[in-house]
Amino acid sequence: MNETVHELIELGEEVATALSEHRPVVALESTVIAHGMAYPGNVETARAIEQAVRSAGAVPATIGIADGRFVVGMDDKRIEQFATTQGVPKVSSRDIGPVLAGGGLGATTVASSLVAADLAGIPVFSTAGIGGVHRGAQTTFDISADLVQFTRSRVAVVCAGAKSILDLGLTLEYLETLGVPVMGYRCDDFPAFYCRSSGFRNPQRIDDLDAIARALRAHWAAGLPGGALVTHPIAEADALDAQAMEEVIERALADADAEGVTGPAITPYLMKAVSRATEGRSAAANRAVLISTAAVAGELAVAYTRQAGVGGGEDR
Ligand code: PSU
Ligand code: MN
């Protein structure tokens, strides 16, 4: 059956084989499946994301929690279960221990998926949108645990930035404070998920994935404890209009405030409100950017693996 790399990790067979043969693997989260999209689009999109990773030459490892362990490399049945089961808890860093011990299902966010990827020895992870500093965090203190986890898990996170439901300027400031590298792959600006630019610059721009892989190896060779962000924007043809998005987001934020929505519920609430207000256009963009990001992550995993043994950092 499945090989075990750690007592809390249940590896999918294909992932186990790939890791043992030092072939490229891309870790993926499951909150986006359980909370980020509606059924059956969530299942179809999860499969399309995995296909994009495969087409790039890497093996997808979708992560979640079940039966007291992290599942790293869900099969189709598991993905269907996460996509259809009501009330699967959203698991961030702080929730890992209690949910593992509880024995039920858990949908892992970026933060908790990174914990599992690190334990399994997978150095590349893909998601379209990371969590970040929320608008109004000056008074609410609402800052996603994703950002802190970037300083703890030695995993590169490929993303299309974050949704502008967040304060992306403050998010970049906070990443600077935490010492997390942010490298734009073929883009000057930190992307805003549905939109190609947040209006803020990536601190670095690197147009070659081999060079990004070398930067990751150097970061880790220097003994730095965390990971790094690699940003890549949505394709021009799939992008939504930034001004129109801003109006929709401001309305959704005002509604959330009026309804008293706070804490972990705020991100799913805002995403659903934005999706309703854009009448499905955001769902199409959501799908497109999840897939295009996964494709870049697959290529990065291939580049990173190719460099193994060439020097400039530990192999993993
Ligand atoms: N942003 C999205 N879609 C998502 C999420 C964020 O556009 O599904 C999810 C991710 O799993 C992310 C989490 O890690 O929400 C962040 O939630 P919080 O702000 O509560 O940390
Ligand atoms: Mn939060």
mmCIF file of C-alpha atoms and ligand atoms in Angstrom, residues 29 31-32 36 90 92 108-111 129-132 134 142 144-146 163 193 263-264 267 271, ligand 1:
data_model
loop_
_atom_site.group_PDB
_atom_site.id
_atom_site.type_symbol
_atom_site.label_atom_id
_atom_site.label_comp_id
_atom_site.label_asym_id
_atom_site.label_seq_id
_atom_site.Cartn_x
_atom_site.Cartn_y
_atom_site.Cartn_z
ATOM 1 C CA GLU A 29 -4.624 22.816 -1.239
ATOM 2 C CA THR A 31 -9.924 24.712 0.955
ATOM 3 C CA VAL A 32 -10.458 25.988 -2.567
ATOM 4 C CA GLY A 36 -13.858 28.247 -2.742
ATOM 5 C CA LYS A 90 -11.426 24.956 7.023
ATOM 6 C CA SER A 92 -5.395 26.687 9.019
ATOM 7 C CA THR A 108 -6.405 22.556 4.283
ATOM 8 C CA THR A 109 -5.681 26.217 3.557
ATOM 9 C CA VAL A 110 -2.428 27.368 2.005
ATOM 10 C CA ALA A 111 -0.841 27.508 5.487
ATOM 11 C CA GLY A 129 -4.670 33.246 -4.285
ATOM 12 C CA ILE A 130 -2.863 33.339 -0.969
ATOM 13 C CA GLY A 131 -4.367 34.749 2.202
ATOM 14 C CA GLY A 132 -2.995 38.113 3.293
ATOM 15 C CA HIS A 134 -7.200 42.135 5.283
ATOM 16 C CA ASP A 142 -7.010 40.062 10.631
ATOM 17 C CA SER A 144 -3.927 35.347 7.355
ATOM 18 C CA ALA A 145 -1.798 32.687 9.009
ATOM 19 C CA ASP A 146 -0.638 31.893 5.466
ATOM 20 C CA LYS A 163 -7.609 38.832 -4.293
ATOM 21 C CA PHE A 193 -5.832 37.184 -8.810
ATOM 22 C CA GLY A 263 -12.596 35.697 11.386
ATOM 23 C CA PRO A 264 -12.128 32.626 9.188
ATOM 24 C CA THR A 267 -12.637 35.035 3.131
ATOM 25 C CA MET A 271 -15.482 35.184 -2.370
HETATM 26 N N1 PSU B 1 -8.130 33.148 -1.505
HETATM 27 C C1 PSU B 1 -8.829 32.720 -2.568
HETATM 28 N N2 PSU B 1 -9.434 31.519 -2.524
HETATM 29 C C2 PSU B 1 -9.329 30.697 -1.433
HETATM 30 C C3 PSU B 1 -8.549 31.145 -0.329
HETATM 31 C C4 PSU B 1 -7.979 32.363 -0.402
HETATM 32 O O1 PSU B 1 -8.949 33.443 -3.536
HETATM 33 O O2 PSU B 1 -9.890 29.605 -1.412
HETATM 34 C C5 PSU B 1 -8.377 30.228 0.848
HETATM 35 C C6 PSU B 1 -6.982 29.611 0.821
HETATM 36 O O3 PSU B 1 -7.054 28.286 1.290
HETATM 37 C C7 PSU B 1 -6.216 30.472 1.799
HETATM 38 C C8 PSU B 1 -7.292 30.783 2.824
HETATM 39 O O4 PSU B 1 -5.099 29.819 2.369
HETATM 40 O O5 PSU B 1 -8.469 30.971 2.058
HETATM 41 C C9 PSU B 1 -6.976 32.001 3.661
HETATM 42 O O6 PSU B 1 -7.938 32.138 4.650
HETATM 43 P P1 PSU B 1 -7.664 33.079 5.922
HETATM 44 O O7 PSU B 1 -7.691 34.490 5.406
HETATM 45 O O8 PSU B 1 -8.803 32.806 6.858
HETATM 46 O O9 PSU B 1 -6.319 32.681 6.475
#
